Every structure is written in C-alpha cells, then in structure tokens.
mmCIF file with all atom_site columns, N, CA and C in Angstrom:
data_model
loop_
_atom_site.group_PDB
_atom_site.id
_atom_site.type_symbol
_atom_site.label_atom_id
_atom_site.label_alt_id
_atom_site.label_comp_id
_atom_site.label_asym_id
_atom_site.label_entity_id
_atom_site.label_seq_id
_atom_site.pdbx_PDB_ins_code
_atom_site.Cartn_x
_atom_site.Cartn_y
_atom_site.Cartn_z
_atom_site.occupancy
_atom_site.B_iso_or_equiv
_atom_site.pdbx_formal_charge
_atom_site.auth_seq_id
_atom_site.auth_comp_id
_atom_site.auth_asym_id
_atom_site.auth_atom_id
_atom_site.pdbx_PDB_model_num
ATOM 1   N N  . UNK U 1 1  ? 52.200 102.315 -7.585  1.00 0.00 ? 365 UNK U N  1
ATOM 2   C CA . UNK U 1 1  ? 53.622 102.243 -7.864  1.00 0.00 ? 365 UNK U CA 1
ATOM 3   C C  . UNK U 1 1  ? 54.158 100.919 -7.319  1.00 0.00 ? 365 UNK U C  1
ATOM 4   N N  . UNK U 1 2  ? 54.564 100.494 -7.973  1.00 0.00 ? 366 UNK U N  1
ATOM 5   C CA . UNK U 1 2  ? 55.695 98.870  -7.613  1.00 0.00 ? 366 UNK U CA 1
ATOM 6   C C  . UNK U 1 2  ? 56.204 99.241  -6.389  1.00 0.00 ? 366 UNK U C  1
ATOM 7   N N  . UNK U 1 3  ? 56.488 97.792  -5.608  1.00 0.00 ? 367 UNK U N  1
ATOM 8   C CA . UNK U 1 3  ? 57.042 98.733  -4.362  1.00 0.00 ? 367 UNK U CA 1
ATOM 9   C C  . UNK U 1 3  ? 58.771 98.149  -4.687  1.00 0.00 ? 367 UNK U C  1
ATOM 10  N N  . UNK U 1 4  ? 59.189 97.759  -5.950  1.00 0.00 ? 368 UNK U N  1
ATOM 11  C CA . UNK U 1 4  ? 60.957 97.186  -5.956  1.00 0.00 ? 368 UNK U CA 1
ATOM 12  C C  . UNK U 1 4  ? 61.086 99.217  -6.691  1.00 0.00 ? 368 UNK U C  1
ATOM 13  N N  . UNK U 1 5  ? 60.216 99.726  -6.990  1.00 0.00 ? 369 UNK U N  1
ATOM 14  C CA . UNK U 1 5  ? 60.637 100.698 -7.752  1.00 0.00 ? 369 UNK U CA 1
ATOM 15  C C  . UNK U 1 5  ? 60.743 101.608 -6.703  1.00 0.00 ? 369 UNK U C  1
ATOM 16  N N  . UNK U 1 6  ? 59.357 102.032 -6.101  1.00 0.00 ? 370 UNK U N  1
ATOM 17  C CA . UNK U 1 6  ? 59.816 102.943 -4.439  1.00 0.00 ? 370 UNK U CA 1
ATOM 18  C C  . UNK U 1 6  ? 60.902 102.246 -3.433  1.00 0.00 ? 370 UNK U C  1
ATOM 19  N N  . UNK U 1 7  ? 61.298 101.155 -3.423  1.00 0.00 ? 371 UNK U N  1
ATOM 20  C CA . UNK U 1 7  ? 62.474 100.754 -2.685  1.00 0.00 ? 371 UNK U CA 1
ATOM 21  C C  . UNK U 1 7  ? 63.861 101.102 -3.346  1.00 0.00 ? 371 UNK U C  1
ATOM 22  N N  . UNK U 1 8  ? 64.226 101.378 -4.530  1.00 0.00 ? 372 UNK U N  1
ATOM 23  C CA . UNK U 1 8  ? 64.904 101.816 -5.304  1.00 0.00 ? 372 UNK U CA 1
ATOM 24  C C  . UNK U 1 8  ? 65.326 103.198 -5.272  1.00 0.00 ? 372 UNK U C  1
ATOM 25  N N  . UNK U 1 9  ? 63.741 104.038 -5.506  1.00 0.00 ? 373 UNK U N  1
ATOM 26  C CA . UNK U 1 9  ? 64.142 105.401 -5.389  1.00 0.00 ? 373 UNK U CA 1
ATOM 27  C C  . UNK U 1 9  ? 64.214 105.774 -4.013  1.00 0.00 ? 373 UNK U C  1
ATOM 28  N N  . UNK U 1 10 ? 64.044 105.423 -3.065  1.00 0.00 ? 374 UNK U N  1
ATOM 29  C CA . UNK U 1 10 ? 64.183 105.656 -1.868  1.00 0.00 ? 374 UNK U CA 1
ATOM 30  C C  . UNK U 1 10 ? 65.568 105.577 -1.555  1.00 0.00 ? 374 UNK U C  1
ATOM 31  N N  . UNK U 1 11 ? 66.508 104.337 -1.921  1.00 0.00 ? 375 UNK U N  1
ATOM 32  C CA . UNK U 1 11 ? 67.898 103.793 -1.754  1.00 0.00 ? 375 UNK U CA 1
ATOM 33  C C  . UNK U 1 11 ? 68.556 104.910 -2.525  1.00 0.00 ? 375 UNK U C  1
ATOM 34  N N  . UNK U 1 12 ? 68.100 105.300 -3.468  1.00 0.00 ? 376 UNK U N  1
ATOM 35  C CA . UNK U 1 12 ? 69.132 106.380 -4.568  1.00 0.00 ? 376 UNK U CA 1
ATOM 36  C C  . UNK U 1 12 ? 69.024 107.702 -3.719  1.00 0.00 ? 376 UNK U C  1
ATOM 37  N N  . UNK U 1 13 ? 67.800 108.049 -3.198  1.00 0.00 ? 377 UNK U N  1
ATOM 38  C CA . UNK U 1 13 ? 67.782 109.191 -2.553  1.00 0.00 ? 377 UNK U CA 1
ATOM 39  C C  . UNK U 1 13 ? 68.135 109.558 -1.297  1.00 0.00 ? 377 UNK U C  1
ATOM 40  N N  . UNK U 1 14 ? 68.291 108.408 -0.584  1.00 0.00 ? 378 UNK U N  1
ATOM 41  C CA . UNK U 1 14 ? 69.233 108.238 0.455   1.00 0.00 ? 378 UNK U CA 1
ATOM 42  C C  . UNK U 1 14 ? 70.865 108.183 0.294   1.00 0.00 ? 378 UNK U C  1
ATOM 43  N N  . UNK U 1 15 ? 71.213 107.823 -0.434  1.00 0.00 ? 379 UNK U N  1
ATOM 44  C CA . UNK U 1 15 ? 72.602 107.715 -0.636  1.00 0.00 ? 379 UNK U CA 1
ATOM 45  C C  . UNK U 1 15 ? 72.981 108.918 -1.404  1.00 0.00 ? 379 UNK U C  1
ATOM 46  N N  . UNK U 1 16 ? 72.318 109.731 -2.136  1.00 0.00 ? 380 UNK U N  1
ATOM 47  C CA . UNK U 1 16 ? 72.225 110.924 -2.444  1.00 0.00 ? 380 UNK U CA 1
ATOM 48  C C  . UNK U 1 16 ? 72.489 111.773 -1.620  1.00 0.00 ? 380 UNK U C  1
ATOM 49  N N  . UNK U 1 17 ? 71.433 111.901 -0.508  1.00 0.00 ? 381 UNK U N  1
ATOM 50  C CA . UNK U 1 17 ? 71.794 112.813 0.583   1.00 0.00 ? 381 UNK U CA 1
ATOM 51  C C  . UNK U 1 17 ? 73.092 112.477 1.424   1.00 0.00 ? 381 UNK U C  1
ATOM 52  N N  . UNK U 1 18 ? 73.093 111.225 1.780   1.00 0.00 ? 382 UNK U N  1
ATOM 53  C CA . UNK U 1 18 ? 74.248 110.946 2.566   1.00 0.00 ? 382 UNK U CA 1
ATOM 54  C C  . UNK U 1 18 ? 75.709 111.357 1.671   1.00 0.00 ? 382 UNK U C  1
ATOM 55  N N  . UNK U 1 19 ? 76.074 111.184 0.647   1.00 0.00 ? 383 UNK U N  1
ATOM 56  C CA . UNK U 1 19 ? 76.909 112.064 -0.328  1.00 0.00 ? 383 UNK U CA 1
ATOM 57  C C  . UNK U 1 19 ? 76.988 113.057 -0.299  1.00 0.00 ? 383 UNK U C  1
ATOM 58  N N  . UNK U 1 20 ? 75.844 113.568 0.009   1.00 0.00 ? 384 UNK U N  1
ATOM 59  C CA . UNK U 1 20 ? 76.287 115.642 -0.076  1.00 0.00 ? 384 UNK U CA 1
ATOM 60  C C  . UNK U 1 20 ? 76.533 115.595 1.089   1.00 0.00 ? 384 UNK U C  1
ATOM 61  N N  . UNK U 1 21 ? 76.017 114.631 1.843   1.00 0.00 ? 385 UNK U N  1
ATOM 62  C CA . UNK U 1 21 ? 76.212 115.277 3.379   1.00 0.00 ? 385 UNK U CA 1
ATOM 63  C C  . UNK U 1 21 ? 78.051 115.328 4.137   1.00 0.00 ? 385 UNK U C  1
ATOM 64  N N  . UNK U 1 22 ? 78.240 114.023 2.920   1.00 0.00 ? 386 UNK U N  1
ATOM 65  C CA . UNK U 1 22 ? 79.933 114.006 3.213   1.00 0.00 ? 386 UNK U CA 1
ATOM 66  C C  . UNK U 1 22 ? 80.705 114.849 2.726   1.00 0.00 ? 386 UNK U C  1
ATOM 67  N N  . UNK U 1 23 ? 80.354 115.111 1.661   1.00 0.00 ? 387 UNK U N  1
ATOM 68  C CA . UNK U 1 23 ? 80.624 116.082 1.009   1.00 0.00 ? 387 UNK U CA 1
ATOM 69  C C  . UNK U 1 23 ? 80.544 117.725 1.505   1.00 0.00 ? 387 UNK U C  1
ATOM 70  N N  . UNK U 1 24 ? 79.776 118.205 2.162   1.00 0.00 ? 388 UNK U N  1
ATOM 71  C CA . UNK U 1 24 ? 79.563 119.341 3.138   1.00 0.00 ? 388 UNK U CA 1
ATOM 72  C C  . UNK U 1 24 ? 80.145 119.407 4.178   1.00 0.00 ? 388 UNK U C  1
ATOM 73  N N  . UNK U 1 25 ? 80.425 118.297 4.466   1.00 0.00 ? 389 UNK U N  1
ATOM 74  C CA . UNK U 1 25 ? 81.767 118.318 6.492   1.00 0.00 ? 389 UNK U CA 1
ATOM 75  C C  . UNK U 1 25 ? 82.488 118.092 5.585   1.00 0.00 ? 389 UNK U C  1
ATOM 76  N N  . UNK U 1 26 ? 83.137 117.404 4.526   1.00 0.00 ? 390 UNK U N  1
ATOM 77  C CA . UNK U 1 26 ? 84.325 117.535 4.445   1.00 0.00 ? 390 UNK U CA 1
ATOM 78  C C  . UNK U 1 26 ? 84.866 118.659 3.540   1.00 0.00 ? 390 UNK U C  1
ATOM 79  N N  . UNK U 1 27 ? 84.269 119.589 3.352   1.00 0.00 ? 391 UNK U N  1
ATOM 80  C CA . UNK U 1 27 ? 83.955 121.116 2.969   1.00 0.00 ? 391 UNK U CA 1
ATOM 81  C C  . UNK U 1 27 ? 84.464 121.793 3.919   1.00 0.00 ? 391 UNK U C  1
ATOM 82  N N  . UNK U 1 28 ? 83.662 121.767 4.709   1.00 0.00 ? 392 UNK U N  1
ATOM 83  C CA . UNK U 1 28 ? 83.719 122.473 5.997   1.00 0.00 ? 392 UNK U CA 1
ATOM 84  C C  . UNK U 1 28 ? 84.433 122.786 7.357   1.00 0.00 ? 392 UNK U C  1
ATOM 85  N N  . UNK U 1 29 ? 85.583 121.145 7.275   1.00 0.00 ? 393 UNK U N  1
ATOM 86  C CA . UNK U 1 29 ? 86.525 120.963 7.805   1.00 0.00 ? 393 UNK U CA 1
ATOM 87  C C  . UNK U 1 29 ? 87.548 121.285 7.181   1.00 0.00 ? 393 UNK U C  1
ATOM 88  N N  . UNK U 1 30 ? 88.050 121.434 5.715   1.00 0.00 ? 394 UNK U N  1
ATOM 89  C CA . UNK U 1 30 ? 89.159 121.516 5.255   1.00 0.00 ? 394 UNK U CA 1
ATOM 90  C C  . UNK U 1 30 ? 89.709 122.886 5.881   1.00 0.00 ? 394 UNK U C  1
ATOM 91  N N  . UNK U 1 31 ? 90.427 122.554 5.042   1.00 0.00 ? 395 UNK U N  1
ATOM 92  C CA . UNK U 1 31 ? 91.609 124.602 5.379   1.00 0.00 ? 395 UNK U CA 1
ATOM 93  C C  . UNK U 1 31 ? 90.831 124.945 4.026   1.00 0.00 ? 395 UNK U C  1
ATOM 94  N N  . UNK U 1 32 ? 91.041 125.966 4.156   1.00 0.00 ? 396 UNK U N  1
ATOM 95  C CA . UNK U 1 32 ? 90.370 127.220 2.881   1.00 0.00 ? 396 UNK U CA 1
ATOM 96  C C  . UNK U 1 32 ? 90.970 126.801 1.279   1.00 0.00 ? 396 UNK U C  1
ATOM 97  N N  . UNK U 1 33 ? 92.546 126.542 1.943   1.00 0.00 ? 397 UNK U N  1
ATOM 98  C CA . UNK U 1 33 ? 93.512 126.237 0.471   1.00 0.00 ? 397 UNK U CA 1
ATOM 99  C C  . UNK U 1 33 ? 92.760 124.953 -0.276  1.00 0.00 ? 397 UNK U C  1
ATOM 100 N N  . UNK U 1 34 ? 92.585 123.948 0.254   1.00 0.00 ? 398 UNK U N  1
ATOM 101 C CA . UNK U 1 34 ? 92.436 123.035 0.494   1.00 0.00 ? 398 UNK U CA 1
ATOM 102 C C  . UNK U 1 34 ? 90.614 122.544 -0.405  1.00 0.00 ? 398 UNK U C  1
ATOM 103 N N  . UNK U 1 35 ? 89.625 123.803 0.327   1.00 0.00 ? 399 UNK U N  1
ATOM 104 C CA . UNK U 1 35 ? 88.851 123.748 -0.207  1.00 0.00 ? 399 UNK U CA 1
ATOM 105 C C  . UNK U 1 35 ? 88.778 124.132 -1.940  1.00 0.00 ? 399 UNK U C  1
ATOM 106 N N  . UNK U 1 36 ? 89.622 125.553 -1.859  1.00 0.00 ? 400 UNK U N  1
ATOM 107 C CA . UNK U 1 36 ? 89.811 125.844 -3.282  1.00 0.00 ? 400 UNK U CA 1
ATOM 108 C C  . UNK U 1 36 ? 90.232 124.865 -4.193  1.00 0.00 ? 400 UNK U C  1
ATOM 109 N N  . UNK U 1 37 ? 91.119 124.368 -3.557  1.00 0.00 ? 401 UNK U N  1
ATOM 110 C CA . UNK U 1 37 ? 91.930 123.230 -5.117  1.00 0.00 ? 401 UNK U CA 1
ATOM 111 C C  . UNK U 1 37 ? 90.569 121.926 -5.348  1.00 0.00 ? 401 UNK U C  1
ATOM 112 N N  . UNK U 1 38 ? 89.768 121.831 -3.765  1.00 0.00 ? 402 UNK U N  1
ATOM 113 C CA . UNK U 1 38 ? 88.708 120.436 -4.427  1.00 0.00 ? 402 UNK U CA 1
ATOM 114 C C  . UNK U 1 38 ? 87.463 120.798 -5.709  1.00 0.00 ? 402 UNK U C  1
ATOM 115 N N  . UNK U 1 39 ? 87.488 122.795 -5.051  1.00 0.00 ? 403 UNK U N  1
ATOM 116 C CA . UNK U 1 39 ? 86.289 122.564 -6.046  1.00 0.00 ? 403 UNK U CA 1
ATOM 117 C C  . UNK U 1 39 ? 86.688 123.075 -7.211  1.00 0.00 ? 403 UNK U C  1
ATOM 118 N N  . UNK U 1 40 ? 88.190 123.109 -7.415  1.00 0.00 ? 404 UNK U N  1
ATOM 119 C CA . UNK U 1 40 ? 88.343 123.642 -8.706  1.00 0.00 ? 404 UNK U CA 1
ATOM 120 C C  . UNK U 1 40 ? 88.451 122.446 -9.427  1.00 0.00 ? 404 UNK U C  1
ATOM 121 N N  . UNK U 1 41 ? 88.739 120.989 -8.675  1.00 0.00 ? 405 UNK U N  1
ATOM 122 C CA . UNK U 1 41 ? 88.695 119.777 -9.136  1.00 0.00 ? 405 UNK U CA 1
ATOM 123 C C  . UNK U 1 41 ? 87.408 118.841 -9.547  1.00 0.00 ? 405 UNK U C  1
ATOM 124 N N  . UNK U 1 42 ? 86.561 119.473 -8.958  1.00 0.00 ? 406 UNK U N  1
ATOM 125 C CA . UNK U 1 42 ? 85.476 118.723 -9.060  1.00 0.00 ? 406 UNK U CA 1
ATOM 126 C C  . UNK U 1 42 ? 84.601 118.765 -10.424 1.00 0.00 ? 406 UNK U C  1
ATOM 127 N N  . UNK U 1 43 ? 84.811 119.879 -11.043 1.00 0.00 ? 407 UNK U N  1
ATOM 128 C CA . UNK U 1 43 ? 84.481 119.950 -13.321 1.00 0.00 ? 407 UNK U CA 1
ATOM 129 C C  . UNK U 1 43 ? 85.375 118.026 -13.372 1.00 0.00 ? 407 UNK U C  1
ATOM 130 N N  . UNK U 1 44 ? 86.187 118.110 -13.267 1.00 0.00 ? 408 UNK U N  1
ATOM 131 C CA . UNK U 1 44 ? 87.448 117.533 -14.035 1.00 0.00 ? 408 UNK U CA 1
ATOM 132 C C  . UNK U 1 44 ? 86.647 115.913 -13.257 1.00 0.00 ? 408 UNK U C  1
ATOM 133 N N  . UNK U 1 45 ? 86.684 115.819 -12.216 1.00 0.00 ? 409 UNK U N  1
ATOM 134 C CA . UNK U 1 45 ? 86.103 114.851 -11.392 1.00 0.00 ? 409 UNK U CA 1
ATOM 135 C C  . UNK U 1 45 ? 85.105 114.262 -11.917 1.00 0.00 ? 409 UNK U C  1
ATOM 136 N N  . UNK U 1 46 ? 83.614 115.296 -12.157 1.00 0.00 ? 410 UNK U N  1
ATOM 137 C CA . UNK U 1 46 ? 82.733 114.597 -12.404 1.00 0.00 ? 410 UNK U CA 1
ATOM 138 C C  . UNK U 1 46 ? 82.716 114.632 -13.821 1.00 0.00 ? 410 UNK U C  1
ATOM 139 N N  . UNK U 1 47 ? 83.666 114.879 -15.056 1.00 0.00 ? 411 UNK U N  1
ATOM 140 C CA . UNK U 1 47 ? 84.131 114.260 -16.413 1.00 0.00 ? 411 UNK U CA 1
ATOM 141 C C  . UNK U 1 47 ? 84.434 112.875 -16.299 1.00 0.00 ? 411 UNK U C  1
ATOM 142 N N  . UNK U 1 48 ? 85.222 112.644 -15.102 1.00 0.00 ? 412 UNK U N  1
ATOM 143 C CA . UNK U 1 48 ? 86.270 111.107 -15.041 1.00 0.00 ? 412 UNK U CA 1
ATOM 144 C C  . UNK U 1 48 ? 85.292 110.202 -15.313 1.00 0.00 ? 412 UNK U C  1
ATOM 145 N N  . UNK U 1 49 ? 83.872 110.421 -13.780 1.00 0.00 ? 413 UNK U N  1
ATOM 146 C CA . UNK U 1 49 ? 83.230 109.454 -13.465 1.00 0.00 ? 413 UNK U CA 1
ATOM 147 C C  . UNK U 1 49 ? 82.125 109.377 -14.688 1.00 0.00 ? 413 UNK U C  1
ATOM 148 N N  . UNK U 1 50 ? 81.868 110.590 -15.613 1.00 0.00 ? 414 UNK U N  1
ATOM 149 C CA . UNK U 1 50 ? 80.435 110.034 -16.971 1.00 0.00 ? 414 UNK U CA 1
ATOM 150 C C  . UNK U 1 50 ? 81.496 109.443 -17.721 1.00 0.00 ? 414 UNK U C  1
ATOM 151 N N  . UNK U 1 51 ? 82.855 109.379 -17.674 1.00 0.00 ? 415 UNK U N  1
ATOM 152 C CA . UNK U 1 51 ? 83.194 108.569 -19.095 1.00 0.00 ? 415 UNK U CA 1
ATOM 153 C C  . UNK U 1 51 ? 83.385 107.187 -18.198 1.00 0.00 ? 415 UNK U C  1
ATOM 154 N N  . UNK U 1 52 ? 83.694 106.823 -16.848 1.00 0.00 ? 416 UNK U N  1
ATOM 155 C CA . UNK U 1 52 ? 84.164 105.497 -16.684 1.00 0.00 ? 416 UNK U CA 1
ATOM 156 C C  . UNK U 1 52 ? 82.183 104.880 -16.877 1.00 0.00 ? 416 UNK U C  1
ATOM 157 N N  . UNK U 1 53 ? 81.365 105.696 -16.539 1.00 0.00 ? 417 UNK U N  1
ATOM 158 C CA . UNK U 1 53 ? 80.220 105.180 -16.591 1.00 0.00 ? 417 UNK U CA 1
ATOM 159 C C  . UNK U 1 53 ? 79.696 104.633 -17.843 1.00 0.00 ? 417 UNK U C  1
ATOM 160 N N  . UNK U 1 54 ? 80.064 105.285 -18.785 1.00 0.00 ? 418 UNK U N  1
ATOM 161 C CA . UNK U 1 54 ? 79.437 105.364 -19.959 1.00 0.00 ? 418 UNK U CA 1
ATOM 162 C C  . UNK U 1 54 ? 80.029 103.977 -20.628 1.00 0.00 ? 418 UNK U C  1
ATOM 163 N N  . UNK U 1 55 ? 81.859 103.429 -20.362 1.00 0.00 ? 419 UNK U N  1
ATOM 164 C CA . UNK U 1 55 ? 82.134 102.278 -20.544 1.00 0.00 ? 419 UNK U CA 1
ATOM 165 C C  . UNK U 1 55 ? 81.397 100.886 -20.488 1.00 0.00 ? 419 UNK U C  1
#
C-alpha cells in the first residue's frame, strides 16, 4: 500500500473519531431540551452539508 494513501486514511480516520468524539460530550453535556431539538436537526444538517459538497 502507498504510504500518501495510509497517511490519508489514517488522517480521515482520525478526524472521524475526533468528530464523534465532540459530538458525544457535546451530547452529553447539553440539557435534555436541548439535546432533542439537535438530533431532530441533524436529518436536515447532514442534507445542507451533501448539497454544499456536491457544488
């Protein structure tokens, strides 16, 4: 395996985890209300980000 390609997937899979991981304390810290309205936001959220991508 190339090593620009394992340096790559390594970087994606790191920043991967570190994302959920922010994503989980800041879960976990909210108020309850708080949590409800993010994940009822988060369909709508990850629509925004495949169409700005797809630009």
């Amino acid at each position: 395996m190339d090593h620009i390609a394992l340096a790559t997937a390594l970087i994606v899979g790191s920043g991967l985890l570190c994302a959920t991981a922010v994503c989980i304390v800041a879960i976990c810290r909210a108020h309850r209300t708080d949590v409800v309205a993010v994940v009822r936001a988060l369909p709508e959220l990850a629509l925004t980000l495949v169409r700005r991508r797809r630009r």
